[in-house]
Tab-separated table of C-alpha atoms (C1' of nucleotides) in Angstrom:
chain	number	residue	atom	x	y	z
A	1	MET	CA	-14.011	-25.249	-16.261
A	2	SER	CA	-13.030	-21.802	-15.190
A	3	ASP	CA	-15.622	-19.086	-15.536
A	4	LEU	CA	-12.929	-16.432	-15.406
A	5	VAL	CA	-11.106	-17.996	-18.358
A	6	THR	CA	-14.362	-17.933	-20.321
A	7	ARG	CA	-14.863	-14.273	-19.541
A	8	LEU	CA	-11.278	-13.452	-20.512
A	9	ARG	CA	-11.577	-15.290	-23.809
A	10	ARG	CA	-14.487	-13.044	-24.747
A	11	HIS	CA	-12.077	-10.114	-24.882
A	12	ASN	CA	-10.110	-11.897	-27.627
A	13	TRP	CA	-7.380	-12.334	-25.090
A	14	ARG	CA	-4.917	-15.114	-25.848
A	15	ILE	CA	-5.233	-17.786	-23.193
A	16	THR	CA	-1.674	-19.058	-22.791
A	17	PRO	CA	-0.824	-21.868	-20.375
A	18	GLN	CA	0.653	-19.307	-17.988
A	19	ARG	CA	-2.460	-17.130	-18.053
A	20	ARG	CA	-4.688	-20.133	-17.551
A	21	VAL	CA	-2.776	-21.241	-14.472
A	22	ILE	CA	-2.908	-17.740	-13.008
A	23	ALA	CA	-6.638	-17.351	-13.681
A	24	GLU	CA	-7.451	-20.757	-12.216
A	25	THR	CA	-5.330	-20.106	-9.147
A	26	LEU	CA	-7.075	-16.788	-8.613
A	27	GLU	CA	-10.526	-18.250	-9.004
A	28	GLY	CA	-9.992	-21.480	-7.136
A	29	SER	CA	-9.948	-19.911	-3.721
A	30	HIS	CA	-12.445	-18.255	-1.446
A	31	VAL	CA	-9.916	-15.727	-0.119
A	32	HIS	CA	-8.348	-12.820	-1.967
A	33	PHE	CA	-4.695	-13.538	-2.658
A	34	THR	CA	-1.822	-11.121	-3.070
A	35	ALA	CA	0.277	-11.321	-6.238
A	36	GLU	CA	3.016	-13.128	-4.309
A	37	GLU	CA	0.551	-15.704	-2.977
A	38	ILE	CA	-0.733	-16.320	-6.471
A	39	LEU	CA	2.832	-16.691	-7.745
A	40	GLU	CA	3.663	-19.133	-4.966
A	41	ARG	CA	0.630	-21.327	-5.706
A	42	ALA	CA	0.843	-21.095	-9.484
A	43	VAL	CA	4.504	-22.094	-9.438
A	44	GLU	CA	3.511	-25.393	-7.846
A	45	ARG	CA	1.681	-26.197	-11.084
A	46	MET	CA	4.117	-24.515	-13.474
A	47	PRO	CA	7.577	-24.226	-11.938
A	48	GLU	CA	9.115	-22.066	-14.673
A	49	LEU	CA	6.460	-19.344	-14.322
A	50	SER	CA	8.019	-15.968	-13.655
A	51	ARG	CA	7.122	-13.209	-11.257
A	52	ALA	CA	6.832	-10.661	-14.090
A	53	THR	CA	4.228	-12.754	-15.895
A	54	VAL	CA	2.087	-12.971	-12.782
A	55	TYR	CA	2.205	-9.218	-12.235
A	56	ASN	CA	1.619	-8.457	-15.932
A	57	THR	CA	-1.271	-10.894	-16.176
A	58	LEU	CA	-2.989	-9.635	-13.051
A	59	ASN	CA	-2.689	-6.025	-14.234
A	60	GLU	CA	-4.124	-6.960	-17.612
A	61	MET	CA	-7.067	-8.794	-16.076
A	62	VAL	CA	-7.772	-5.718	-13.949
A	63	ALA	CA	-7.553	-3.472	-17.024
A	64	LEU	CA	-10.047	-5.730	-18.835
A	65	GLY	CA	-12.408	-5.255	-15.929
A	66	GLU	CA	-12.630	-8.976	-15.131
A	67	VAL	CA	-10.729	-8.836	-11.840
A	68	LEU	CA	-10.889	-6.284	-9.032
A	69	GLU	CA	-7.797	-4.915	-7.362
A	70	LEU	CA	-8.181	-4.329	-3.626
A	71	THR	CA	-5.873	-2.180	-1.539
A	72	LEU	CA	-7.185	-2.685	1.928
A	73	ASP	CA	-4.229	-3.008	4.227
A	74	GLY	CA	-1.717	-0.667	2.674
A	75	ARG	CA	0.810	-3.417	2.212
A	76	SER	CA	0.094	-5.396	-0.896
A	77	LYS	CA	-2.704	-5.460	-3.406
A	78	ARG	CA	-5.171	-8.330	-3.415
A	79	TYR	CA	-7.115	-9.647	-6.382
A	80	ASP	CA	-10.786	-10.531	-6.488
A	81	PRO	CA	-12.026	-12.521	-9.506
A	82	ASN	CA	-15.644	-11.578	-8.803
A	83	ALA	CA	-15.560	-8.360	-10.766
A	84	ASP	CA	-19.201	-8.181	-11.835
A	85	HIS	CA	-20.703	-8.938	-8.504
A	86	GLU	CA	-21.417	-5.895	-6.331
A	87	HIS	CA	-19.986	-6.500	-2.921
A	88	HIS	CA	-18.027	-4.928	-0.080
A	89	HIS	CA	-15.403	-6.120	2.374
A	90	LEU	CA	-15.289	-6.869	6.071
A	91	ILE	CA	-11.848	-6.984	7.627
A	92	CYS	CA	-10.703	-8.171	11.042
A	93	GLU	CA	-8.427	-5.608	12.673
A	94	GLY	CA	-6.850	-8.342	14.750
A	95	CYS	CA	-5.762	-10.970	12.254
A	96	GLY	CA	-6.523	-9.450	8.843
A	97	LEU	CA	-9.171	-12.028	7.892
A	98	MET	CA	-11.273	-10.720	5.041
A	99	LYS	CA	-14.848	-11.604	4.019
A	100	ASP	CA	-17.022	-10.475	1.135
A	101	VAL	CA	-20.289	-8.949	2.320
A	102	HIS	CA	-23.378	-7.381	0.786
A	103	ALA	CA	-25.028	-4.194	2.001
A	104	MET	CA	-28.706	-3.397	1.766
A	105	ALA	CA	-28.413	-0.616	-0.786
A	106	ASP	CA	-25.988	1.187	-3.065
A	107	PRO	CA	-23.940	3.749	-1.139
A	108	VAL	CA	-23.783	5.989	-4.217
A	109	ASP	CA	-27.416	6.863	-3.449
A	110	TRP	CA	-26.383	8.107	-0.007
A	111	LEU	CA	-24.064	10.823	-1.163
A	112	PRO	CA	-25.940	14.125	-1.399
A	113	GLY	CA	-25.494	16.221	-4.536
A	114	ASP	CA	-23.813	19.064	-2.678
A	115	GLU	CA	-21.165	16.636	-1.432
A	116	ARG	CA	-20.172	15.536	-4.929
A	117	HIS	CA	-18.044	18.582	-5.794
A	118	GLY	CA	-19.026	18.325	-9.453
A	119	PHE	CA	-17.715	14.758	-9.777
A	120	SER	CA	-19.560	12.130	-11.793
A	121	VAL	CA	-19.684	9.405	-9.160
A	122	THR	CA	-19.784	5.959	-10.741
A	123	ARG	CA	-19.162	3.518	-7.922
A	124	ALA	CA	-18.519	3.161	-4.244
A	125	SER	CA	-17.147	0.469	-2.026
A	126	ILE	CA	-17.458	0.067	1.707
A	127	THR	CA	-14.758	-1.301	3.954
A	128	TYR	CA	-16.167	-2.569	7.230
A	129	ARG	CA	-13.748	-3.136	10.097
A	130	GLY	CA	-14.106	-4.969	13.362
A	131	LEU	CA	-13.026	-8.127	15.155
A	132	CYS	CA	-13.709	-11.655	13.987
A	133	PRO	CA	-15.097	-14.209	16.486
A	134	GLU	CA	-11.639	-15.675	17.215
A	135	CYS	CA	-10.055	-12.280	17.897
A	136	GLN	CA	-12.996	-11.245	20.093
A	137	ALA	CA	-12.465	-14.387	22.168
A	138	ALA	CA	-8.717	-13.775	22.368
A	139	ALA	CA	-9.241	-10.185	23.495
A	140	SER	CA	-11.626	-10.944	26.342
B	1	MET	CA	-2.073	27.220	17.234
B	2	SER	CA	-2.334	23.668	16.045
B	3	ASP	CA	-5.373	21.766	17.154
B	4	LEU	CA	-3.638	18.469	16.428
B	5	VAL	CA	-0.747	19.369	18.743
B	6	THR	CA	-3.263	20.123	21.500
B	7	ARG	CA	-4.939	16.761	20.994
B	8	LEU	CA	-1.589	14.966	21.011
B	9	ARG	CA	-0.517	16.688	24.190
B	10	ARG	CA	-3.594	15.279	25.956
B	11	HIS	CA	-2.103	11.818	25.549
B	12	ASN	CA	0.917	12.899	27.637
B	13	TRP	CA	2.910	12.656	24.485
B	14	ARG	CA	6.137	14.617	24.470
B	15	ILE	CA	5.879	17.381	21.876
B	16	THR	CA	9.414	17.665	20.563
B	17	PRO	CA	10.333	20.247	17.907
B	18	GLN	CA	10.398	17.493	15.297
B	19	ARG	CA	6.949	16.223	16.231
B	20	ARG	CA	5.535	19.730	16.233
B	21	VAL	CA	6.824	20.405	12.724
B	22	ILE	CA	5.373	17.134	11.457
B	23	ALA	CA	1.977	17.749	13.088
B	24	GLU	CA	1.782	21.291	11.769
B	25	THR	CA	2.764	20.208	8.260
B	26	LEU	CA	0.109	17.515	8.321
B	27	GLU	CA	-2.597	19.834	9.546
B	28	GLY	CA	-1.697	22.887	7.493
B	29	SER	CA	-2.996	21.475	4.268
B	30	HIS	CA	-6.362	20.600	2.822
B	31	VAL	CA	-5.068	17.577	0.938
B	32	HIS	CA	-3.905	14.278	2.395
B	33	PHE	CA	-0.145	13.948	2.072
B	34	THR	CA	1.972	10.832	1.791
B	35	ALA	CA	4.809	10.339	4.265
B	36	GLU	CA	7.339	11.413	1.655
B	37	GLU	CA	5.406	14.597	0.921
B	38	ILE	CA	5.297	15.420	4.613
B	39	LEU	CA	9.029	14.773	4.910
B	40	GLU	CA	9.735	16.995	1.923
B	41	ARG	CA	7.725	19.886	3.339
B	42	ALA	CA	8.828	19.489	6.950
B	43	VAL	CA	12.483	19.445	5.931
B	44	GLU	CA	12.042	22.953	4.541
B	45	ARG	CA	11.398	24.116	8.101
B	46	MET	CA	13.827	21.744	9.851
B	47	PRO	CA	16.547	20.562	7.476
B	48	GLU	CA	18.102	18.001	9.829
B	49	LEU	CA	14.808	16.102	10.258
B	50	SER	CA	15.208	12.435	9.324
B	51	ARG	CA	13.005	10.126	7.338
B	52	ALA	CA	12.791	7.648	10.216
B	53	THR	CA	11.400	10.285	12.563
B	54	VAL	CA	8.673	11.196	10.105
B	55	TYR	CA	7.614	7.579	9.667
B	56	ASN	CA	7.837	6.867	13.409
B	57	THR	CA	5.878	9.976	14.317
B	58	LEU	CA	3.113	9.343	11.790
B	59	ASN	CA	2.734	5.761	12.982
B	60	GLU	CA	2.538	6.911	16.588
B	61	MET	CA	-0.092	9.529	15.813
B	62	VAL	CA	-2.138	6.842	14.054
B	63	ALA	CA	-1.727	4.517	17.070
B	64	LEU	CA	-2.959	7.288	19.370
B	65	GLY	CA	-6.031	7.579	17.192
B	66	GLU	CA	-5.460	11.239	16.343
B	67	VAL	CA	-4.585	10.727	12.696
B	68	LEU	CA	-6.149	8.421	10.127
B	69	GLU	CA	-4.110	6.339	7.746
B	70	LEU	CA	-5.593	5.992	4.275
B	71	THR	CA	-4.595	3.378	1.733
B	72	LEU	CA	-6.619	4.287	-1.282
B	73	ASP	CA	-4.405	3.914	-4.303
B	74	GLY	CA	-2.270	0.936	-3.367
B	75	ARG	CA	0.931	2.865	-3.700
B	76	SER	CA	1.620	4.884	-0.597
B	77	LYS	CA	-0.286	5.628	2.563
B	78	ARG	CA	-1.793	9.051	3.109
B	79	TYR	CA	-2.446	10.738	6.425
B	80	ASP	CA	-5.569	12.579	7.477
B	81	PRO	CA	-5.409	14.714	10.641
B	82	ASN	CA	-9.201	14.829	10.981
B	83	ALA	CA	-9.438	11.635	12.982
B	84	ASP	CA	-12.526	12.387	15.089
B	85	HIS	CA	-14.680	13.614	12.260
B	86	GLU	CA	-16.721	10.928	10.534
B	87	HIS	CA	-16.163	11.258	6.825
B	88	HIS	CA	-15.525	9.306	3.655
B	89	HIS	CA	-13.465	9.870	0.521
B	90	LEU	CA	-14.206	10.706	-3.077
B	91	ILE	CA	-11.421	9.975	-5.537
B	92	CYS	CA	-10.989	10.959	-9.159
B	93	GLU	CA	-10.014	7.967	-11.264
B	94	GLY	CA	-8.425	10.255	-13.807
B	95	CYS	CA	-6.033	12.401	-11.807
B	96	GLY	CA	-6.168	10.994	-8.272
B	97	LEU	CA	-7.670	14.122	-6.709
B	98	MET	CA	-9.196	13.297	-3.330
B	99	LYS	CA	-11.968	15.086	-1.410
B	100	ASP	CA	-13.477	14.461	2.002
B	101	VAL	CA	-17.225	13.882	1.837
B	102	HIS	CA	-20.097	13.122	4.210
B	103	ALA	CA	-22.789	10.527	3.621
B	104	MET	CA	-26.329	10.701	4.886
B	105	ALA	CA	-26.079	7.846	7.358
B	106	ASP	CA	-23.676	5.413	8.948
B	107	PRO	CA	-22.981	2.461	6.615
B	108	VAL	CA	-22.578	0.149	9.627
B	109	ASP	CA	-26.368	0.296	9.898
B	110	TRP	CA	-26.703	-1.035	6.361
B	111	LEU	CA	-24.946	-4.316	6.944
B	112	PRO	CA	-27.488	-7.015	7.823
B	113	GLY	CA	-26.764	-9.241	10.804
B	114	ASP	CA	-26.469	-12.362	8.672
B	115	GLU	CA	-23.742	-10.686	6.625
B	116	ARG	CA	-21.590	-10.014	9.698
B	117	HIS	CA	-20.167	-13.537	10.050
B	118	GLY	CA	-19.968	-13.140	13.834
B	119	PHE	CA	-17.751	-10.090	13.641
B	120	SER	CA	-18.189	-7.151	15.984
B	121	VAL	CA	-18.310	-4.397	13.382
B	122	THR	CA	-17.060	-1.111	14.769
B	123	ARG	CA	-16.622	1.184	11.795
B	124	ALA	CA	-16.970	1.503	8.076
B	125	SER	CA	-15.614	3.809	5.455
B	126	ILE	CA	-16.830	4.416	1.950
B	127	THR	CA	-14.592	5.113	-1.019
B	128	TYR	CA	-16.469	6.845	-3.814
B	129	ARG	CA	-14.883	6.856	-7.253
B	130	GLY	CA	-15.632	8.862	-10.341
B	131	LEU	CA	-14.284	11.693	-12.460
B	132	CYS	CA	-13.671	15.243	-11.271
B	133	PRO	CA	-14.982	18.153	-13.371
B	134	GLU	CA	-11.595	18.707	-15.066
B	135	CYS	CA	-11.221	15.036	-16.052
B	136	GLN	CA	-14.815	14.911	-17.316
B	137	ALA	CA	-14.059	17.890	-19.551
B	138	ALA	CA	-10.819	16.305	-20.765
B	139	ALA	CA	-12.578	13.026	-21.560
B	140	SER	CA	-15.348	14.528	-23.693
C	1	DT	C1'	8.749	-22.717	-44.438
C	2	DC	C1'	9.488	-17.813	-42.653
C	3	DC	C1'	7.609	-13.496	-40.439
C	4	DT	C1'	5.512	-10.932	-37.183
C	5	DA	C1'	3.262	-9.743	-33.180
C	6	DG	C1'	2.664	-10.761	-28.873
C	7	DC	C1'	4.193	-13.395	-24.698
C	8	DT	C1'	7.517	-14.868	-21.209
C	9	DT	C1'	11.726	-14.753	-18.759
C	10	DA	C1'	15.611	-13.397	-15.389
C	11	DG	C1'	17.240	-10.065	-13.164
C	12	DA	C1'	18.080	-5.142	-12.507
C	13	DC	C1'	15.810	-1.357	-10.768
C	14	DT	C1'	12.461	1.774	-8.093
C	15	DA	C1'	9.464	3.077	-4.428
C	16	DT	C1'	7.833	2.720	0.053
C	17	DG	C1'	8.504	1.641	4.489
C	18	DT	C1'	10.986	-0.715	8.695
C	19	DC	C1'	14.839	-1.819	11.616
C	20	DT	C1'	19.196	-1.187	14.106
C	21	DA	C1'	22.728	0.736	16.707
C	22	DA	C1'	24.548	4.756	18.273
C	23	DA	C1'	24.139	9.422	19.681
C	24	DC	C1'	21.380	12.752	22.040
C	25	DA	C1'	18.151	14.994	25.359
C	26	DA	C1'	15.350	15.696	29.385
C	27	DA	C1'	14.126	14.839	34.086
C	28	DG	C1'	14.878	13.026	38.591
C	29	DA	C1'	18.306	11.265	42.260
C	30	DA	C1'	22.428	11.790	44.783
D	1	DT	C1'	26.581	19.544	39.454
D	2	DT	C1'	26.966	14.855	37.910
D	3	DC	C1'	24.900	10.348	37.267
D	4	DT	C1'	21.188	7.468	35.725
D	5	DT	C1'	17.182	6.333	33.395
D	6	DT	C1'	14.037	6.732	29.869
D	7	DG	C1'	12.599	8.164	25.710
D	8	DT	C1'	13.820	10.490	21.028
D	9	DT	C1'	16.357	11.187	16.866
D	10	DT	C1'	19.572	10.018	13.399
D	11	DA	C1'	21.959	7.763	9.254
D	12	DG	C1'	22.020	4.171	6.830
D	13	DA	C1'	21.223	-0.744	6.125
D	14	DC	C1'	17.596	-3.695	5.124
D	15	DA	C1'	12.935	-5.578	3.596
D	16	DT	C1'	9.015	-5.812	0.673
D	17	DA	C1'	6.145	-4.910	-3.294
D	18	DG	C1'	6.065	-3.924	-7.732
D	19	DT	C1'	7.926	-2.247	-12.512
D	20	DC	C1'	11.030	-2.187	-16.329
D	21	DT	C1'	14.292	-3.927	-19.816
D	22	DA	C1'	16.366	-6.632	-23.128
D	23	DA	C1'	16.521	-10.940	-24.923
D	24	DG	C1'	14.520	-15.137	-26.297
D	25	DC	C1'	10.284	-17.891	-27.286
D	26	DT	C1'	5.836	-19.200	-29.476
D	27	DA	C1'	1.694	-19.371	-32.231
D	28	DG	C1'	-0.634	-18.326	-36.227
D	29	DG	C1'	-0.813	-16.179	-40.829
D	30	DA	C1'	1.423	-15.532	-45.538
DNA sequence: TCCTAGCTTAGACTATGTCTAAACAAAGAA
DNA sequence: TTCTTTGTTTAGACATAGTCTAAGCTAGGA
């Protein structure tokens, strides 16, 4: 049973077969897929599924607040089904491997008032960068 | 005199007229331009300048470490000439306005060892999101 | 049953960025 | 000076990621 599907249903969102396949594909993996990767995997289960439906569905899930959109490499967006859970990202500059990580406090607390320029700051995310164990070994 | 040009020259990088115009366009503004915006403005000073040269030059300046590449909205990359200066970004979710900000400490220190997954973590950047004063006023 | 609203589809279109091949430019050698 | 080498610039083709459109489809209510 998909937790994401349950959360989506709470918004009175119609769960069509296409949307179910997309949600389950998104949730069934530990990595954050791009839209194309989700399309590729979902099509294995539902061959007639179209590219437009995948893009539409992902955008709607983001708008509902149940999926996070990540733009970390400047190429394509990635989708993270863990929308409620506060976390950050660690990226390998060698191979692009990405991990979810947790910091010790909320970075919003570390932005002084005089650096806020009158904004109401609601959230903050940290992108850590470095080399994963494999790329460190390859570089030495 | 452009400080960025001086820094680029230190790398024994040939400062051609095209490269100078691009560097000065990049540095002469307080906002972070996209490649297309830089092209548009640089062409006013040098009409024969090509798109490929702008993209090549920006990528080379990033590779030299003198310019930062930002991918904050998932659409197009933006370029920040302040590469040496440790700072983060505050973005308005209403209108996209972006400000440079400074946090009170280095977020690398706030990532526990058991959250590093064996990576050598070299840097971290924080993206703060909220609403700017104008968008707060418009929303209320 | 029919109607209606919303969903899905294929493919055209747009935006952003990269690649290629040829022309050009600068600096050193003869 | 002319030749050669190396690096730079150019126009335009190409690639990739994502959006839009118009038509058809589907589920649920009247």
